[in-house]
Coordinates of C-alpha atoms in Angstrom, one line a residue:
Chain S
M1348 CA 41.2 -1.0 -21.9
Y1349 CA 38.7 0.2 -19.3
T1350 CA 38.3 3.4 -17.3
I1351 CA 36.2 4.8 -14.5
G1352 CA 34.1 7.9 -15.1
I1353 CA 32.6 9.7 -12.1
D1354 CA 30.0 12.4 -12.0
L1355 CA 30.1 14.2 -8.7
G1356 CA 26.8 16.1 -8.5
G1357 CA 25.1 18.1 -5.8
T1358 CA 22.4 15.4 -5.6
N1359 CA 24.1 12.1 -6.6
I1360 CA 27.5 10.6 -7.0
V1361 CA 27.5 8.3 -10.1
A1362 CA 30.4 6.1 -11.2
A1363 CA 30.6 4.0 -14.4
A1364 CA 33.0 1.5 -15.8
V1365 CA 33.5 2.5 -19.5
D1366 CA 35.2 0.7 -22.3
E1367 CA 37.5 2.3 -24.9
N1368 CA 34.6 2.7 -27.3
C1369 CA 32.8 4.9 -24.8
N1370 CA 30.3 2.2 -23.8
I1371 CA 29.1 2.3 -20.3
L1372 CA 29.4 -1.3 -19.0
A1373 CA 27.9 -0.7 -15.5
K1374 CA 27.0 2.2 -13.3
A1375 CA 26.6 2.6 -9.5
K1376 CA 25.2 5.5 -7.6
T1377 CA 24.7 7.0 -4.1
P1378 CA 23.2 10.2 -2.9
T1379 CA 25.7 13.0 -2.3
A1380 CA 23.7 13.8 0.9
M1381 CA 25.1 17.2 1.6
P1382 CA 26.2 18.6 3.9
R1383 CA 29.1 16.1 4.4
T1384 CA 32.8 16.4 4.7
P1385 CA 35.0 16.0 1.6
E1386 CA 36.4 12.8 3.2
E1387 CA 33.0 11.2 3.4
I1388 CA 32.2 12.2 -0.1
F1389 CA 35.4 10.8 -1.5
D1390 CA 34.9 7.6 0.5
D1391 CA 31.5 7.3 -1.3
I1392 CA 33.1 8.1 -4.7
A1393 CA 35.6 5.2 -4.1
K1394 CA 32.7 2.9 -3.0
V1395 CA 30.5 3.5 -6.1
S1396 CA 33.6 3.3 -8.3
R1397 CA 34.5 -0.2 -7.0
E1398 CA 30.8 -1.2 -7.3
A1399 CA 30.7 -0.1 -10.9
V1400 CA 33.9 -2.0 -11.8
E1401 CA 32.6 -5.1 -10.0
S1402 CA 29.1 -4.9 -11.7
A1403 CA 30.9 -4.8 -15.1
G1404 CA 32.7 -8.0 -14.3
L1405 CA 36.0 -6.3 -14.1
K1406 CA 38.8 -5.8 -11.4
M1407 CA 40.5 -2.6 -10.4
E1408 CA 43.6 -4.0 -12.2
D1409 CA 41.7 -3.7 -15.5
I1410 CA 41.3 0.0 -15.0
S1411 CA 43.8 2.2 -16.8
S1412 CA 42.6 5.7 -15.6
I1413 CA 40.0 7.5 -13.5
G1414 CA 38.2 10.6 -14.6
L1415 CA 36.2 12.8 -12.2
G1416 CA 33.7 15.5 -13.3
T1417 CA 32.9 18.0 -10.6
P1418 CA 31.1 21.3 -10.2
G1419 CA 33.4 24.3 -9.7
T1420 CA 36.9 25.2 -10.7
V1421 CA 39.6 22.5 -11.0
N1422 CA 43.3 23.3 -11.1
G1423 CA 46.0 20.7 -11.3
G1424 CA 44.3 17.9 -9.2
I1425 CA 42.8 20.4 -6.8
I1426 CA 39.1 21.3 -6.7
E1427 CA 39.7 25.0 -6.0
Y1428 CA 36.1 26.0 -5.3
A1429 CA 32.8 24.3 -5.7
N1430 CA 30.0 26.2 -4.0
N1431 CA 27.3 23.6 -3.9
L1432 CA 29.7 21.0 -2.4
G1433 CA 31.3 23.4 0.1
F1434 CA 34.7 22.6 -1.4
D1435 CA 37.5 25.0 -0.9
H1436 CA 40.9 23.8 -2.3
I1437 CA 40.2 20.0 -1.9
P1438 CA 43.2 17.8 -3.0
A1439 CA 40.9 15.6 -5.1
E1440 CA 43.6 13.8 -7.1
K1441 CA 45.4 12.8 -3.9
M1442 CA 42.2 11.7 -2.2
L1443 CA 41.2 9.5 -5.2
K1444 CA 44.7 7.9 -5.3
E1445 CA 44.5 7.2 -1.6
R1446 CA 41.2 5.4 -2.0
L1447 CA 41.5 3.8 -5.5
G1448 CA 45.2 3.2 -6.0
D1449 CA 48.0 4.9 -8.0
L1450 CA 46.2 5.3 -11.3
P1451 CA 46.3 8.3 -13.7
I1452 CA 43.7 10.7 -12.4
Y1453 CA 41.9 13.3 -14.6
I1454 CA 39.7 15.9 -13.0
E1455 CA 37.6 18.4 -14.9
N1456 CA 34.6 20.7 -14.5
D1457 CA 31.4 18.7 -15.0
A1458 CA 30.0 20.9 -17.9
N1459 CA 33.4 20.4 -19.7
C1460 CA 33.1 16.6 -19.2
A1461 CA 29.6 16.7 -20.6
A1462 CA 30.8 18.6 -23.7
L1463 CA 33.6 16.1 -24.2
G1464 CA 31.2 13.1 -23.8
E1465 CA 28.8 14.6 -26.4
A1466 CA 31.6 15.5 -28.8
V1467 CA 33.2 12.1 -28.8
A1468 CA 30.4 9.7 -28.1
G1469 CA 27.1 11.6 -28.6
C1470 CA 25.8 14.1 -31.2
G1471 CA 29.3 15.3 -32.0
N1472 CA 30.2 12.0 -33.7
G1473 CA 33.8 12.5 -32.9
S1474 CA 33.8 16.2 -33.8
K1475 CA 37.0 18.0 -32.8
N1476 CA 35.4 21.5 -32.8
F1477 CA 32.3 21.4 -30.7
I1478 CA 30.3 23.4 -28.2
A1479 CA 27.7 22.0 -25.8
V1480 CA 25.2 24.3 -24.2
T1481 CA 23.0 23.1 -21.4
L1482 CA 19.8 25.0 -20.7
G1483 CA 18.8 23.9 -17.2
T1484 CA 18.6 25.7 -13.8
G1485 CA 21.5 27.7 -15.2
V1486 CA 23.1 27.8 -18.7
G1487 CA 26.2 25.6 -18.8
S1488 CA 28.6 25.2 -21.6
G1489 CA 31.7 23.4 -22.6
I1490 CA 34.0 24.1 -25.5
I1491 CA 36.1 21.6 -27.4
I1492 CA 38.7 22.9 -29.9
D1493 CA 41.1 20.5 -31.7
G1494 CA 39.7 17.8 -29.6
K1495 CA 40.7 19.5 -26.3
I1496 CA 38.7 21.2 -23.6
V1497 CA 39.1 24.9 -23.6
S1498 CA 39.3 26.0 -19.9
G1499 CA 41.9 28.7 -20.0
I1500 CA 44.9 29.3 -17.7
N1501 CA 42.9 28.8 -14.5
H1502 CA 40.5 26.1 -15.6
A1503 CA 37.6 28.5 -15.1
G1504 CA 36.9 29.1 -18.8
G1505 CA 33.9 27.9 -20.8
E1506 CA 31.5 29.8 -18.6
C1507 CA 29.5 31.1 -21.6
G1508 CA 26.3 31.3 -19.5
H1509 CA 27.9 34.3 -17.9
M1510 CA 28.4 36.2 -21.1
V1511 CA 26.3 39.4 -20.8
I1512 CA 23.8 39.7 -23.6
V1513 CA 21.9 42.7 -22.1
V1514 CA 24.2 45.3 -20.5
D1515 CA 22.5 46.5 -17.2
G1516 CA 19.9 43.7 -17.7
V1517 CA 18.3 41.4 -15.1
P1518 CA 20.4 40.3 -12.2
C1519 CA 22.3 37.0 -12.5
T1520 CA 23.2 34.7 -9.6
C1521 CA 26.9 35.3 -10.5
G1522 CA 26.7 39.0 -9.5
R1523 CA 26.7 40.5 -13.1
R1524 CA 23.5 41.8 -14.7
G1525 CA 22.3 40.7 -18.0
C1526 CA 24.0 37.3 -18.3
W1527 CA 22.8 34.8 -20.9
E1528 CA 21.9 32.5 -18.1
A1529 CA 19.5 35.1 -16.7
Y1530 CA 17.6 35.0 -20.0
A1531 CA 18.0 31.6 -21.5
S1532 CA 18.0 29.1 -18.6
A1533 CA 14.9 27.1 -17.7
T1534 CA 14.7 29.2 -14.6
A1535 CA 14.6 32.3 -16.8
L1536 CA 11.9 30.9 -18.9
I1537 CA 9.8 30.2 -15.8
N1538 CA 10.3 33.8 -14.7
Q1539 CA 9.3 35.1 -18.1
T1540 CA 6.3 32.8 -18.2
K1541 CA 5.2 34.0 -14.7
A1542 CA 5.6 37.7 -15.8
A1543 CA 3.4 37.1 -18.9
I1544 CA 0.7 35.3 -16.7
E1545 CA 0.6 38.3 -14.4
K1546 CA 0.3 40.7 -17.4
H1547 CA -2.3 38.5 -19.2
P1548 CA -4.4 36.8 -16.5
D1549 CA -7.1 35.8 -19.0
S1550 CA -4.7 34.0 -21.4
I1551 CA -4.7 30.3 -22.1
L1552 CA -1.2 30.4 -20.6
A1553 CA -2.6 31.7 -17.3
Q1554 CA -5.3 29.0 -17.4
L1555 CA -2.8 26.2 -18.0
A1556 CA -0.7 27.3 -15.1
K1557 CA -3.7 27.6 -12.9
E1558 CA -4.8 24.0 -13.8
A1559 CA -1.4 22.6 -13.2
G1560 CA -0.9 24.5 -10.0
E1561 CA 2.6 25.5 -11.1
V1562 CA 4.6 27.0 -13.8
N1563 CA 7.5 25.0 -15.3
G1564 CA 9.7 25.0 -18.4
R1565 CA 6.9 23.4 -20.5
T1566 CA 4.0 25.7 -19.6
A1567 CA 4.7 28.4 -22.2
F1568 CA 5.4 25.7 -24.9
D1569 CA 2.1 24.0 -24.0
A1570 CA 0.2 27.3 -24.3
M1571 CA 1.9 27.9 -27.7
R1572 CA 0.8 24.4 -28.9
R1573 CA -2.8 25.6 -28.0
K1574 CA -2.2 28.6 -30.3
D1575 CA -2.3 31.0 -27.4
A1576 CA -0.9 34.4 -28.5
V1577 CA 0.7 35.0 -25.1
G1578 CA 2.3 31.6 -25.1
V1579 CA 3.6 32.1 -28.6
Q1580 CA 5.1 35.5 -27.6
V1581 CA 6.8 34.1 -24.5
V1582 CA 8.4 31.1 -26.4
D1583 CA 9.5 33.3 -29.3
T1584 CA 11.2 35.8 -27.0
Y1585 CA 12.8 33.0 -25.0
I1586 CA 14.2 31.4 -28.2
K1587 CA 15.4 34.8 -29.4
Y1588 CA 17.4 35.1 -26.1
I1589 CA 18.9 31.6 -26.6
A1590 CA 19.7 32.5 -30.2
A1591 CA 21.5 35.7 -29.1
G1592 CA 24.0 33.7 -27.1
V1593 CA 24.3 30.8 -29.6
T1594 CA 25.0 33.3 -32.4
N1595 CA 27.6 35.0 -30.2
L1596 CA 29.3 31.5 -29.8
V1597 CA 29.0 30.8 -33.5
N1598 CA 30.6 34.2 -34.4
T1599 CA 33.4 33.6 -31.9
F1600 CA 34.2 29.9 -32.5
Q1601 CA 32.5 28.7 -35.8
P1602 CA 32.3 25.2 -34.3
E1603 CA 31.5 22.2 -36.5
I1604 CA 28.6 21.3 -34.2
L1605 CA 26.8 23.2 -31.4
C1606 CA 24.5 21.1 -29.3
I1607 CA 21.7 22.1 -27.0
G1608 CA 21.0 19.9 -23.9
G1609 CA 19.2 20.2 -20.6
G1610 CA 15.5 19.8 -19.9
I1611 CA 14.4 22.4 -22.4
C1612 CA 15.9 20.5 -25.3
N1613 CA 13.1 17.9 -24.8
E1614 CA 11.1 20.3 -26.9
G1615 CA 13.2 19.0 -29.8
E1616 CA 12.5 20.6 -33.2
T1617 CA 9.9 22.9 -31.6
L1618 CA 12.8 24.7 -30.0
L1619 CA 15.6 24.0 -32.6
R1620 CA 13.8 25.0 -35.8
P1621 CA 13.1 28.6 -34.8
L1622 CA 16.5 28.8 -33.0
R1623 CA 18.3 27.8 -36.2
R1624 CA 16.3 30.4 -38.1
Y1625 CA 17.4 33.2 -35.7
V1626 CA 21.0 32.1 -35.8
E1627 CA 21.0 31.8 -39.7
S1628 CA 19.7 35.3 -40.0
E1629 CA 22.2 36.8 -37.6
R1630 CA 25.5 35.0 -37.8
Y1631 CA 28.4 36.9 -39.2
S1632 CA 29.6 34.1 -41.5
I1633 CA 26.8 34.6 -44.1
Y1634 CA 29.3 34.1 -47.0
S1635 CA 30.9 30.9 -45.8
S1636 CA 30.1 27.7 -47.6
V1637 CA 30.4 25.7 -44.3
Q1638 CA 28.3 26.5 -41.3
T1639 CA 27.8 25.3 -37.7
E1640 CA 25.2 22.6 -37.3
I1641 CA 22.9 23.1 -34.4
V1642 CA 21.6 19.8 -32.9
K1643 CA 20.0 18.3 -29.8
A1644 CA 22.3 16.7 -27.2
E1645 CA 22.0 12.9 -27.2
L1646 CA 23.5 11.4 -24.1
G1647 CA 21.5 13.2 -21.3
N1648 CA 23.2 12.6 -17.9
D1649 CA 25.5 10.0 -19.3
A1650 CA 27.4 12.7 -21.2
G1651 CA 29.2 13.8 -18.1
I1652 CA 30.1 10.3 -17.0
I1653 CA 31.4 9.3 -20.4
G1654 CA 33.3 12.5 -20.7
A1655 CA 34.9 12.0 -17.4
A1656 CA 35.9 8.4 -18.4
I1657 CA 37.6 9.6 -21.6
L1658 CA 39.3 12.7 -20.2
Y1659 CA 42.6 10.8 -20.9
K1660 CA 41.9 11.4 -24.6
A1661 CA 41.6 15.1 -24.2
N1662 CA 44.8 15.7 -22.2
Chain J
M257 CA 65.5 31.5 -42.0
Y258 CA 63.5 34.4 -43.4
T259 CA 59.9 34.8 -44.3
I260 CA 57.7 37.4 -46.0
G261 CA 54.8 38.9 -44.1
I262 CA 52.2 40.8 -46.1
D263 CA 49.4 43.0 -44.8
L264 CA 46.8 43.5 -47.5
G265 CA 44.7 46.4 -46.3
G266 CA 41.9 48.5 -47.9
T267 CA 44.3 51.5 -48.0
N268 CA 47.9 50.1 -48.3
I269 CA 49.7 46.9 -49.2
V270 CA 52.7 46.4 -46.9
A271 CA 55.2 43.6 -47.2
A272 CA 58.1 42.9 -44.9
A273 CA 61.1 40.5 -44.8
V274 CA 61.1 39.0 -41.3
D275 CA 63.7 36.9 -39.6
E276 CA 63.0 33.8 -37.4
N277 CA 63.1 36.0 -34.2
C278 CA 60.2 38.1 -35.6
N279 CA 62.4 41.1 -36.4
I280 CA 61.3 43.1 -39.4
L281 CA 64.4 43.6 -41.6
A282 CA 62.8 45.7 -44.2
K283 CA 59.4 46.9 -45.4
A284 CA 57.9 48.1 -48.7
K285 CA 54.5 49.6 -49.3
T286 CA 52.2 50.7 -52.0
P287 CA 48.6 52.1 -52.0
T288 CA 45.9 49.5 -52.5
A289 CA 44.2 52.1 -54.8
M290 CA 40.8 50.5 -54.9
P291 CA 38.9 49.8 -57.1
R292 CA 41.3 47.5 -59.0
T293 CA 41.2 43.9 -60.2
P294 CA 42.5 41.1 -58.0
E295 CA 45.3 40.5 -60.6
E296 CA 46.5 44.1 -60.3
I297 CA 46.4 43.9 -56.5
F298 CA 48.4 40.6 -56.5
D299 CA 50.9 42.0 -59.0
D300 CA 51.5 44.8 -56.5
I301 CA 51.7 42.3 -53.6
A302 CA 54.5 40.5 -55.5
K303 CA 56.2 43.8 -56.3
V304 CA 56.4 45.0 -52.7
S305 CA 57.3 41.6 -51.4
R306 CA 60.4 41.5 -53.8
E307 CA 61.2 45.1 -52.8
A308 CA 61.2 44.2 -49.1
V309 CA 63.4 41.1 -49.7
E310 CA 65.9 43.2 -51.7
S311 CA 65.9 46.1 -49.1
A312 CA 66.7 43.5 -46.5
G313 CA 69.8 42.4 -48.5
L314 CA 68.2 39.0 -49.2
K315 CA 67.3 37.0 -52.2
M316 CA 64.0 35.2 -52.9
E317 CA 66.0 31.9 -52.4
D318 CA 66.5 32.9 -48.7
I319 CA 62.7 33.0 -48.1
S320 CA 61.2 29.8 -46.7
S321 CA 57.5 30.8 -46.6
I322 CA 55.1 33.6 -47.3
G323 CA 52.3 34.7 -45.1
L324 CA 49.4 36.9 -46.2
G325 CA 47.0 38.7 -43.9
T326 CA 43.8 39.9 -45.6
P327 CA 40.4 41.2 -44.6
G328 CA 37.6 38.8 -44.9
T329 CA 37.2 35.1 -44.8
V330 CA 40.0 32.7 -45.9
N331 CA 39.4 29.0 -46.6
G332 CA 42.2 26.8 -47.8
G333 CA 44.2 29.2 -49.9
I334 CA 41.0 31.0 -51.2
I335 CA 39.9 34.4 -50.0
E336 CA 36.2 33.5 -50.0
Y337 CA 34.9 37.0 -49.4
A338 CA 36.4 40.4 -48.6
N339 CA 33.9 43.2 -48.9
N340 CA 36.3 46.2 -48.9
L341 CA 38.5 44.6 -51.6
G342 CA 35.6 43.4 -53.7
F343 CA 37.0 39.8 -53.4
D344 CA 34.7 36.9 -54.1
H345 CA 36.5 33.5 -54.0
I346 CA 39.9 34.7 -55.1
P347 CA 42.5 31.8 -55.4
A348 CA 45.1 33.8 -53.4
E349 CA 47.5 30.9 -52.8
K350 CA 47.7 30.1 -56.5
M351 CA 48.1 33.8 -57.4
L352 CA 50.9 34.3 -54.9
K353 CA 52.8 31.1 -56.2
E354 CA 52.4 32.3 -59.8
R355 CA 54.1 35.6 -58.9
L356 CA 56.6 34.7 -56.2
G357 CA 57.5 31.0 -56.8
D358 CA 56.5 27.7 -55.3
L359 CA 56.9 28.5 -51.6
P360 CA 54.7 27.4 -48.7
I361 CA 51.9 30.0 -48.6
Y362 CA 49.9 30.8 -45.4
I363 CA 46.8 33.0 -45.7
E364 CA 44.8 34.2 -42.7
N365 CA 42.4 36.9 -41.7
D366 CA 44.2 40.1 -40.8
A367 CA 42.8 40.4 -37.3
N368 CA 44.0 36.9 -36.6
C369 CA 47.5 37.7 -37.9
A370 CA 47.6 40.7 -35.7
A371 CA 46.7 38.6 -32.7
L372 CA 49.4 36.0 -33.5
G373 CA 52.0 38.8 -34.0
E374 CA 51.2 40.3 -30.6
A375 CA 51.0 36.9 -28.9
V376 CA 54.4 35.8 -30.2
A377 CA 56.4 39.0 -30.6
G378 CA 54.5 41.7 -28.8
C379 CA 52.8 42.1 -25.5
G380 CA 52.1 38.4 -25.3
N381 CA 55.7 37.5 -24.8
G382 CA 55.2 34.2 -26.4
S383 CA 51.9 33.5 -24.7
K384 CA 50.0 30.4 -26.0
N385 CA 46.6 31.5 -24.7
F386 CA 46.0 35.0 -25.8
I387 CA 43.3 37.3 -27.1
A388 CA 43.8 40.6 -29.0
V389 CA 41.0 43.1 -29.3
T390 CA 41.3 46.1 -31.6
L391 CA 39.1 49.1 -30.9
G392 CA 39.1 51.0 -34.2
T393 CA 36.5 51.8 -36.8
G394 CA 35.1 48.4 -35.8
V395 CA 36.0 46.0 -33.0
G396 CA 38.4 43.3 -34.3
S397 CA 39.6 40.3 -32.4
G398 CA 41.9 37.3 -32.7
I399 CA 42.0 34.3 -30.5
I400 CA 45.1 32.1 -29.9
I401 CA 44.7 28.9 -28.0
D402 CA 47.6 26.4 -27.5
G403 CA 49.6 28.7 -29.8
K404 CA 47.1 28.3 -32.7
I405 CA 44.6 30.7 -34.2
V406 CA 41.0 29.9 -33.5
S407 CA 39.0 30.4 -36.6
G408 CA 36.6 27.5 -36.6
I409 CA 35.6 25.1 -39.4
N410 CA 35.0 27.9 -42.0
H411 CA 37.9 30.2 -40.9
A412 CA 35.2 32.9 -40.1
G413 CA 35.6 32.6 -36.3
G414 CA 37.1 35.1 -33.9
E415 CA 34.6 37.7 -34.8
C416 CA 34.0 38.8 -31.2
G417 CA 33.1 42.3 -32.2
H418 CA 29.9 40.8 -33.5
M419 CA 28.9 39.3 -30.1
V420 CA 25.7 40.9 -29.0
I421 CA 26.0 42.7 -25.6
V422 CA 22.6 44.5 -25.8
V423 CA 19.8 42.4 -27.3
D424 CA 17.7 44.6 -29.6
G425 CA 20.3 47.4 -29.1
V426 CA 21.7 49.9 -31.7
P427 CA 22.1 48.6 -35.2
C428 CA 25.5 47.2 -36.3
T429 CA 27.0 47.3 -39.8
C430 CA 26.8 43.4 -39.8
G431 CA 23.0 43.4 -39.7
R432 CA 22.6 42.4 -36.1
R433 CA 21.5 44.8 -33.4
G434 CA 23.5 45.4 -30.2
C435 CA 26.9 44.0 -31.3
W436 CA 29.9 44.9 -29.1
E437 CA 31.3 46.7 -32.1
A438 CA 28.3 49.1 -32.1
Y439 CA 29.1 50.1 -28.5
A440 CA 32.9 49.8 -28.0
S441 CA 34.5 50.8 -31.4
A442 CA 36.0 54.3 -31.9
T443 CA 33.1 54.9 -34.2
A444 CA 30.7 54.1 -31.4
L445 CA 32.5 56.4 -29.0
I446 CA 32.3 59.2 -31.5
N447 CA 28.5 58.6 -31.8
Q448 CA 28.1 58.5 -28.0
T449 CA 30.1 61.7 -27.7
K450 CA 28.0 63.5 -30.4
A451 CA 24.8 62.4 -28.6
A452 CA 26.1 63.8 -25.3
I453 CA 27.0 67.1 -27.0
E454 CA 23.5 67.4 -28.4
K455 CA 22.0 66.7 -25.0
H456 CA 24.5 69.0 -23.1
P457 CA 25.3 71.9 -25.5
D458 CA 26.7 74.0 -22.7
S459 CA 29.2 71.4 -21.5
I460 CA 33.0 71.6 -21.8
L461 CA 32.7 68.6 -24.0
A462 CA 30.5 70.6 -26.4
Q463 CA 32.9 73.5 -26.3
L464 CA 35.9 71.3 -27.1
A465 CA 34.2 69.8 -30.1
K466 CA 33.2 73.3 -31.3
E467 CA 36.8 74.6 -31.0
A468 CA 38.2 71.6 -32.8
G469 CA 35.5 71.7 -35.5
E470 CA 35.1 67.9 -35.1
V471 CA 34.4 65.0 -32.8
N472 CA 36.9 62.2 -32.6
G473 CA 37.9 59.4 -30.3
R474 CA 39.8 61.7 -28.1
T475 CA 37.2 64.4 -27.5
A476 CA 35.4 62.8 -24.6
F477 CA 38.7 61.8 -23.0
D478 CA 39.9 65.4 -23.3
A479 CA 36.8 66.8 -21.7
M480 CA 37.2 64.2 -18.9
R481 CA 40.7 65.4 -18.3
R482 CA 39.2 68.9 -17.9
K483 CA 36.9 67.5 -15.2
D484 CA 33.8 67.9 -17.3
A485 CA 31.0 65.8 -15.8
V486 CA 29.6 65.1 -19.2
G487 CA 32.9 63.9 -20.5
V488 CA 33.5 61.8 -17.4
Q489 CA 30.1 60.2 -18.0
V490 CA 30.7 59.5 -21.7
V491 CA 34.1 57.9 -21.0
D492 CA 32.8 55.9 -18.1
T493 CA 29.9 54.5 -20.0
Y494 CA 32.1 53.7 -23.0
I495 CA 34.7 51.9 -20.9
K496 CA 31.8 49.9 -19.2
Y497 CA 30.8 48.7 -22.7
I498 CA 34.3 47.7 -23.5
A499 CA 34.4 45.9 -20.2
A500 CA 31.2 44.0 -20.9
G501 CA 32.7 42.4 -24.0
V502 CA 36.1 41.9 -22.4
T503 CA 34.5 40.2 -19.4
N504 CA 32.5 38.0 -21.7
L505 CA 35.8 36.9 -23.4
V506 CA 37.5 36.3 -20.0
N507 CA 34.6 34.2 -18.8
T508 CA 34.7 32.2 -22.0
F509 CA 38.4 31.8 -22.6
Q510 CA 40.3 32.7 -19.4
P511 CA 43.3 33.6 -21.5
E512 CA 46.6 34.3 -20.0
I513 CA 46.7 37.8 -21.6
L514 CA 44.1 39.9 -23.3
C515 CA 45.5 42.9 -25.1
I516 CA 43.7 46.1 -26.3
G517 CA 44.9 47.7 -29.5
G518 CA 43.6 50.3 -32.0
G519 CA 43.6 54.1 -31.8
I520 CA 41.7 54.2 -28.5
C521 CA 44.4 52.3 -26.7
N522 CA 46.7 55.3 -27.0
E523 CA 44.8 56.5 -23.9
G524 CA 46.9 53.9 -22.1
E525 CA 46.2 53.5 -18.4
T526 CA 43.5 56.2 -18.6
L527 CA 41.5 53.5 -20.4
L528 CA 43.0 50.3 -18.9
R529 CA 42.8 51.1 -15.2
P530 CA 39.0 51.6 -15.1
L531 CA 38.6 48.8 -17.6
R532 CA 40.5 46.3 -15.4
R533 CA 38.4 47.5 -12.4
Y534 CA 35.2 46.7 -14.2
V535 CA 36.4 43.3 -15.4
E536 CA 37.7 42.4 -11.9
S537 CA 34.3 43.2 -10.4
E538 CA 32.4 41.2 -13.0
R539 CA 34.4 38.2 -14.0
Y540 CA 33.2 34.7 -13.0
S541 CA 36.5 33.4 -11.9
I542 CA 36.6 35.3 -8.6
Y543 CA 37.9 32.3 -6.8
S544 CA 40.8 31.5 -9.1
S545 CA 44.3 32.2 -8.0
V546 CA 45.4 33.0 -11.6
Q547 CA 43.7 35.7 -13.6
T548 CA 43.8 37.1 -17.1
E549 CA 46.2 40.1 -17.5
I550 CA 44.8 43.0 -19.5
V551 CA 47.4 45.0 -21.3
K552 CA 48.0 47.5 -24.1
A553 CA 49.0 46.1 -27.5
E554 CA 52.6 46.9 -28.4
L555 CA 53.2 46.4 -32.1
G556 CA 50.7 48.7 -33.7
N557 CA 50.4 48.1 -37.5
D558 CA 53.4 45.8 -37.4
A559 CA 51.4 43.2 -35.5
G560 CA 49.6 42.0 -38.6
I561 CA 52.8 41.9 -40.7
I562 CA 54.8 40.0 -38.2
G563 CA 51.8 37.7 -37.5
A564 CA 51.5 37.0 -41.3
A565 CA 55.3 36.3 -41.5
I566 CA 55.1 33.7 -38.7
L567 CA 51.9 32.0 -39.7
Y568 CA 54.0 28.9 -40.4
K569 CA 54.5 28.6 -36.6
A570 CA 50.7 28.5 -35.9
N571 CA 49.8 25.9 -38.5

């Protein structure tokens, strides 16, 4: 049995033919090239889907279902709203069937797809109680309970990046103040690094940024590796913010595994070791014999594609 | 079909005979009278259970299962830890069977039982996606997804009161700083009221407290009703803290219904109307056509007993 998994992103549209063991047999890709009409985008989705199937040596008749991961809110085959694609109530299921045939269609938010992919085929090793957190431009998250995606009555759930961890804190893009995303995203780390450079212009951190001509998500970590006190402070505070949200999720869900993905997770144990220490010292379940494991995400961008391809398993 | 629901509290042990429509047929109660040994407590649990069955005109042969709601962490028939009962790995299932016969036994944290009771038989009207928040001495919570209690791999989940909403904020009894409980419990409101009185000794709020000889969870609301600016400010800030946590839960779960219980919820719409306003202005799901309903809990102390009695439905 084979399925198609599609990752509809703001930059690229990627489709893959996936077997029942979650192996990607072939991928095809095209730029999303916004701004375009939904019709044009769905024409390209169909095109890369057929390309992936063909590259895998399969025919459309071999495909048993299609899964689409998309930004925004999905409700019953409709993409209700996806800001970066300009989608407002797009009949995605219908548009896919029109272009790819009358197959079972599953559509889900992309962060939820990524969580499902990691849970089933990545670091989750088939875990049924799993949370994936992505530290990127924003903080994304997906929640799996009893093997199913938690997205609530309106499919807008799982937005843990928009959990306030500092009431009246710094403004978030969502309109609230003090969201986890505003403290724990890569964007937030860059802002925190820039603020520290301004305050400590003679630090190694400031020097590294000057040499590179920019500040990115690695700058503070690099300064820390050079034993710079300012770099150490920025990284420690940043990890403490990540830990605040992670501990909130542990106290709420007590998942078997919580994985951290996104660009920042390339720091590996440099990030994870102190993060685990913060969570261990703060979690409510100090008396439990079983505890949440905190690990690095494994599948990178493939998580969302695989998750989309196996949505049939989570419905 | 009839079941027994037991609420094992720090103050009282209450048992009820409950029918399959969640009606309480009869209740019996005895003081917990701590400190006592687990054996003594379980002898009393058995005693009040038999009394409730008899008062309902039933026999133990009519009972198909027993549900026990307890403070603390429950894991596979064992109460792993319950601070206020002095329990440390108590074999509760075995102790119940020894005293009440070889019936199916379900044991669950008391806040989770209360959530299940409200979801099925109270304000939830049978809702399968439901969160109950109790604003009392602490902030308790219980989460129902797909009709099942969410308690994670170690049965210690659902502790949303210990979600940090102010990193490095005021100390919480759990050891963290800035937990929702430390800002949104009745205890927190009393502390916030006392601080305002100290700062504004000439306010109506201060006068009301002086007349009453104490500060309780109603004092600030009463001052607000007398149009006292200090009282208005205390209540507004307190409701904003409640809203911060409620919005976090809405963004995470998007439940069908979220209910507020505990002593503070007696303020009814005085509390709920501004709370809903804050949540509406801050939730992430602004584009969704379906939204979480925020309502008052209906069953009071019976929620936990009914929830315990119907644990068989949620397993």
